[in-house]
Amino acid sequence: MALQHTTEIPLDDLPKAQALYQGLKNQKCILMIVLGDSKATQDGVQIADNLAPTSPGGFTRKVMWVKNHTVLKEELEPYLHAAEIIKDDTPYEEIKCFCLTLSPRKAQSRIHKNGVMDYIRVEQLYIEAESQSL
């Protein structure tokens, strides 16, 4: 899988994972966060990567792929709670994908673990984050 706009977060080196996350978080970009490593998630990462250079608003888009929900959970879960994306009946582990706005970083919507990451839904997440970044 050739990914040009995606950073894969290592699962076995937490300091490196945190450093990569901080580097992406500090960039001026719309940041798509993808969690998990199922076949559907892998396909979704490829779609998000393919859509990254196509922003109609001229935003830089990046993808961060965390193949395990436990890595960076302390850093990522607060975005979802702050946006009230995670409700009592939707644990963090049931989220497949969400997108962060530019500074200040925030999330507005998500794709559930059993949801589809197709071109339309992924583009919707990007566009929503971009519209909240204006």
PDB file of C-alpha atoms in Angstrom:
ATOM      1  CA  MET A   1       0.000   0.000   0.000  1.00  0.00           C
ATOM      2  CA  ALA A   2       1.652   3.235  -1.152  1.00  0.00           C
ATOM      3  CA  LEU A   3       0.704   5.963   1.311  1.00  0.00           C
ATOM      4  CA  GLN A   4       2.073   9.418   0.542  1.00  0.00           C
ATOM      5  CA  HIS A   5       0.123  11.568   3.031  1.00  0.00           C
ATOM      6  CA  THR A   6      -0.168   9.072   5.874  1.00  0.00           C
ATOM      7  CA  THR A   7       1.979   8.622   8.954  1.00  0.00           C
ATOM      8  CA  GLU A   8       1.768   5.156  10.486  1.00  0.00           C
ATOM      9  CA  ILE A   9       2.190   5.329  14.238  1.00  0.00           C
ATOM     10  CA  PRO A  10       4.439   2.604  15.686  1.00  0.00           C
ATOM     11  CA  LEU A  11       2.770   0.315  18.186  1.00  0.00           C
ATOM     12  CA  ASP A  12       5.915  -0.846  19.970  1.00  0.00           C
ATOM     13  CA  ASP A  13       7.662   2.491  20.660  1.00  0.00           C
ATOM     14  CA  LEU A  14       5.482   4.864  22.700  1.00  0.00           C
ATOM     15  CA  PRO A  15       8.007   7.755  22.825  1.00  0.00           C
ATOM     16  CA  LYS A  16       8.328   7.658  19.029  1.00  0.00           C
ATOM     17  CA  ALA A  17       4.531   7.383  18.648  1.00  0.00           C
ATOM     18  CA  GLN A  18       4.048  10.426  20.873  1.00  0.00           C
ATOM     19  CA  ALA A  19       6.727  12.387  19.002  1.00  0.00           C
ATOM     20  CA  LEU A  20       5.144  11.617  15.631  1.00  0.00           C
ATOM     21  CA  TYR A  21       1.724  12.601  16.979  1.00  0.00           C
ATOM     22  CA  GLN A  22       3.064  15.887  18.392  1.00  0.00           C
ATOM     23  CA  GLY A  23       4.745  16.655  15.087  1.00  0.00           C
ATOM     24  CA  LEU A  24       1.510  16.126  13.175  1.00  0.00           C
ATOM     25  CA  LYS A  25      -0.568  17.957  15.784  1.00  0.00           C
ATOM     26  CA  ASN A  26       1.703  20.989  15.480  1.00  0.00           C
ATOM     27  CA  GLN A  27       1.540  21.126  11.672  1.00  0.00           C
ATOM     28  CA  LYS A  28      -0.866  23.484   9.989  1.00  0.00           C
ATOM     29  CA  CYS A  29      -3.045  20.760   8.479  1.00  0.00           C
ATOM     30  CA  ILE A  30      -6.397  19.073   8.681  1.00  0.00           C
ATOM     31  CA  LEU A  31      -5.584  15.823  10.470  1.00  0.00           C
ATOM     32  CA  MET A  32      -7.554  12.643   9.817  1.00  0.00           C
ATOM     33  CA  ILE A  33      -7.098  10.098  12.613  1.00  0.00           C
ATOM     34  CA  VAL A  34      -7.753   6.455  11.693  1.00  0.00           C
ATOM     35  CA  LEU A  35      -7.858   3.786  14.400  1.00  0.00           C
ATOM     36  CA  GLY A  36      -7.564   0.032  13.905  1.00  0.00           C
ATOM     37  CA  ASP A  37      -6.145  -2.403  11.384  1.00  0.00           C
ATOM     38  CA  SER A  38      -9.009  -4.368   9.830  1.00  0.00           C
ATOM     39  CA  LYS A  39      -9.210  -4.844   6.059  1.00  0.00           C
ATOM     40  CA  ALA A  40     -11.958  -2.205   5.930  1.00  0.00           C
ATOM     41  CA  THR A  41      -9.779   0.200   7.912  1.00  0.00           C
ATOM     42  CA  GLN A  42      -6.798  -0.425   5.632  1.00  0.00           C
ATOM     43  CA  ASP A  43      -8.998   0.350   2.623  1.00  0.00           C
ATOM     44  CA  GLY A  44     -10.245   3.488   4.386  1.00  0.00           C
ATOM     45  CA  VAL A  45      -6.697   4.678   5.065  1.00  0.00           C
ATOM     46  CA  GLN A  46      -5.933   4.344   1.359  1.00  0.00           C
ATOM     47  CA  ILE A  47      -9.044   6.386   0.528  1.00  0.00           C
ATOM     48  CA  ALA A  48      -8.139   9.085   3.072  1.00  0.00           C
ATOM     49  CA  ASP A  49      -4.593   9.187   1.691  1.00  0.00           C
ATOM     50  CA  ASN A  50      -5.887   9.465  -1.889  1.00  0.00           C
ATOM     51  CA  LEU A  51      -8.215  12.338  -0.918  1.00  0.00           C
ATOM     52  CA  ALA A  52      -5.586  14.209   1.105  1.00  0.00           C
ATOM     53  CA  PRO A  53      -4.212  16.308  -1.796  1.00  0.00           C
ATOM     54  CA  THR A  54      -7.670  17.214  -3.164  1.00  0.00           C
ATOM     55  CA  SER A  55      -8.862  19.898  -0.728  1.00  0.00           C
ATOM     56  CA  PRO A  56     -11.155  22.322  -2.585  1.00  0.00           C
ATOM     57  CA  GLY A  57     -10.288  24.985   0.010  1.00  0.00           C
ATOM     58  CA  GLY A  58      -6.547  24.598  -0.427  1.00  0.00           C
ATOM     59  CA  PHE A  59      -5.997  23.074   3.017  1.00  0.00           C
ATOM     60  CA  THR A  60      -3.126  20.717   3.672  1.00  0.00           C
ATOM     61  CA  ARG A  61      -4.512  17.342   4.714  1.00  0.00           C
ATOM     62  CA  LYS A  62      -2.659  14.578   6.558  1.00  0.00           C
ATOM     63  CA  VAL A  63      -3.624  11.136   7.810  1.00  0.00           C
ATOM     64  CA  MET A  64      -2.419   9.573  11.041  1.00  0.00           C
ATOM     65  CA  TRP A  65      -2.964   5.822  11.219  1.00  0.00           C
ATOM     66  CA  VAL A  66      -2.942   4.229  14.673  1.00  0.00           C
ATOM     67  CA  LYS A  67      -3.430   0.504  14.170  1.00  0.00           C
ATOM     68  CA  ASN A  68      -4.294  -0.142  17.822  1.00  0.00           C
ATOM     69  CA  HIS A  69      -6.799   1.785  19.968  1.00  0.00           C
ATOM     70  CA  THR A  70      -4.580   1.684  23.051  1.00  0.00           C
ATOM     71  CA  VAL A  71      -1.634   3.550  21.499  1.00  0.00           C
ATOM     72  CA  LEU A  72      -2.107   7.329  21.994  1.00  0.00           C
ATOM     73  CA  LYS A  73      -5.522   6.791  23.593  1.00  0.00           C
ATOM     74  CA  GLU A  74      -4.710   9.326  26.343  1.00  0.00           C
ATOM     75  CA  GLU A  75      -3.903  11.935  23.694  1.00  0.00           C
ATOM     76  CA  LEU A  76      -6.760  11.233  21.268  1.00  0.00           C
ATOM     77  CA  GLU A  77      -9.776  10.296  23.371  1.00  0.00           C
ATOM     78  CA  PRO A  78     -10.140  13.789  24.926  1.00  0.00           C
ATOM     79  CA  TYR A  79     -10.893  15.288  21.477  1.00  0.00           C
ATOM     80  CA  LEU A  80     -13.895  13.003  21.176  1.00  0.00           C
ATOM     81  CA  HIS A  81     -15.164  13.668  24.690  1.00  0.00           C
ATOM     82  CA  ALA A  82     -14.742  17.437  24.267  1.00  0.00           C
ATOM     83  CA  ALA A  83     -16.838  17.339  21.119  1.00  0.00           C
ATOM     84  CA  GLU A  84     -19.342  15.014  22.782  1.00  0.00           C
ATOM     85  CA  ILE A  85     -18.768  12.574  19.938  1.00  0.00           C
ATOM     86  CA  ILE A  86     -18.376   9.773  22.430  1.00  0.00           C
ATOM     87  CA  LYS A  87     -21.656   9.203  24.208  1.00  0.00           C
ATOM     88  CA  ASP A  88     -22.209   6.805  27.078  1.00  0.00           C
ATOM     89  CA  ASP A  89     -23.071   4.075  24.601  1.00  0.00           C
ATOM     90  CA  THR A  90     -20.104   4.649  22.254  1.00  0.00           C
ATOM     91  CA  PRO A  91     -16.755   3.744  23.806  1.00  0.00           C
ATOM     92  CA  TYR A  92     -13.527   5.040  22.299  1.00  0.00           C
ATOM     93  CA  GLU A  93     -12.711   1.561  21.032  1.00  0.00           C
ATOM     94  CA  GLU A  94     -15.808   1.739  18.777  1.00  0.00           C
ATOM     95  CA  ILE A  95     -14.506   4.754  16.819  1.00  0.00           C
ATOM     96  CA  LYS A  96     -12.767   4.059  13.491  1.00  0.00           C
ATOM     97  CA  CYS A  97     -12.039   7.531  12.210  1.00  0.00           C
ATOM     98  CA  PHE A  98     -12.345  11.244  13.014  1.00  0.00           C
ATOM     99  CA  CYS A  99     -10.879  14.448  11.661  1.00  0.00           C
ATOM    100  CA  LEU A 100      -9.315  17.376  13.544  1.00  0.00           C
ATOM    101  CA  THR A 101      -9.622  21.020  12.582  1.00  0.00           C
ATOM    102  CA  LEU A 102      -6.767  23.490  12.460  1.00  0.00           C
ATOM    103  CA  SER A 103      -5.855  25.291  15.661  1.00  0.00           C
ATOM    104  CA  PRO A 104      -7.510  24.962  18.034  1.00  0.00           C
ATOM    105  CA  ARG A 105      -7.705  21.237  17.320  1.00  0.00           C
ATOM    106  CA  LYS A 106     -11.209  19.821  17.679  1.00  0.00           C
ATOM    107  CA  ALA A 107     -13.319  17.027  16.254  1.00  0.00           C
ATOM    108  CA  GLN A 108     -16.920  17.374  15.112  1.00  0.00           C
ATOM    109  CA  SER A 109     -17.935  13.945  13.852  1.00  0.00           C
ATOM    110  CA  ARG A 110     -16.651  10.427  13.420  1.00  0.00           C
ATOM    111  CA  ILE A 111     -17.073   7.101  11.692  1.00  0.00           C
ATOM    112  CA  HIS A 112     -17.896   4.178  13.973  1.00  0.00           C
ATOM    113  CA  LYS A 113     -15.861   0.985  13.885  1.00  0.00           C
ATOM    114  CA  ASN A 114     -18.641  -0.756  11.951  1.00  0.00           C
ATOM    115  CA  GLY A 115     -19.158   2.274   9.680  1.00  0.00           C
ATOM    116  CA  VAL A 116     -17.967   2.595   6.114  1.00  0.00           C
ATOM    117  CA  MET A 117     -14.941   4.683   5.155  1.00  0.00           C
ATOM    118  CA  ASP A 118     -15.861   5.270   1.528  1.00  0.00           C
ATOM    119  CA  TYR A 119     -14.871   8.264  -0.617  1.00  0.00           C
ATOM    120  CA  ILE A 120     -18.026  10.212   0.193  1.00  0.00           C
ATOM    121  CA  ARG A 121     -17.921   9.760   3.966  1.00  0.00           C
ATOM    122  CA  VAL A 122     -14.176  10.433   4.244  1.00  0.00           C
ATOM    123  CA  GLU A 123     -14.479  13.563   2.107  1.00  0.00           C
ATOM    124  CA  GLN A 124     -17.381  14.706   4.311  1.00  0.00           C
ATOM    125  CA  LEU A 125     -15.153  14.451   7.380  1.00  0.00           C
ATOM    126  CA  TYR A 126     -12.388  16.424   5.673  1.00  0.00           C
ATOM    127  CA  ILE A 127     -14.790  19.129   4.443  1.00  0.00           C
ATOM    128  CA  GLU A 128     -16.465  19.425   7.836  1.00  0.00           C
ATOM    129  CA  ALA A 129     -13.102  19.941   9.560  1.00  0.00           C
ATOM    130  CA  GLU A 130     -12.084  22.454   6.898  1.00  0.00           C
ATOM    131  CA  SER A 131     -15.321  24.454   7.245  1.00  0.00           C
ATOM    132  CA  GLN A 132     -14.779  24.598  11.024  1.00  0.00           C
ATOM    133  CA  SER A 133     -11.224  25.863  10.414  1.00  0.00           C
ATOM    134  CA  LEU A 134     -12.194  29.009   8.520  1.00  0.00           C
TER     135      LEU A 134
END
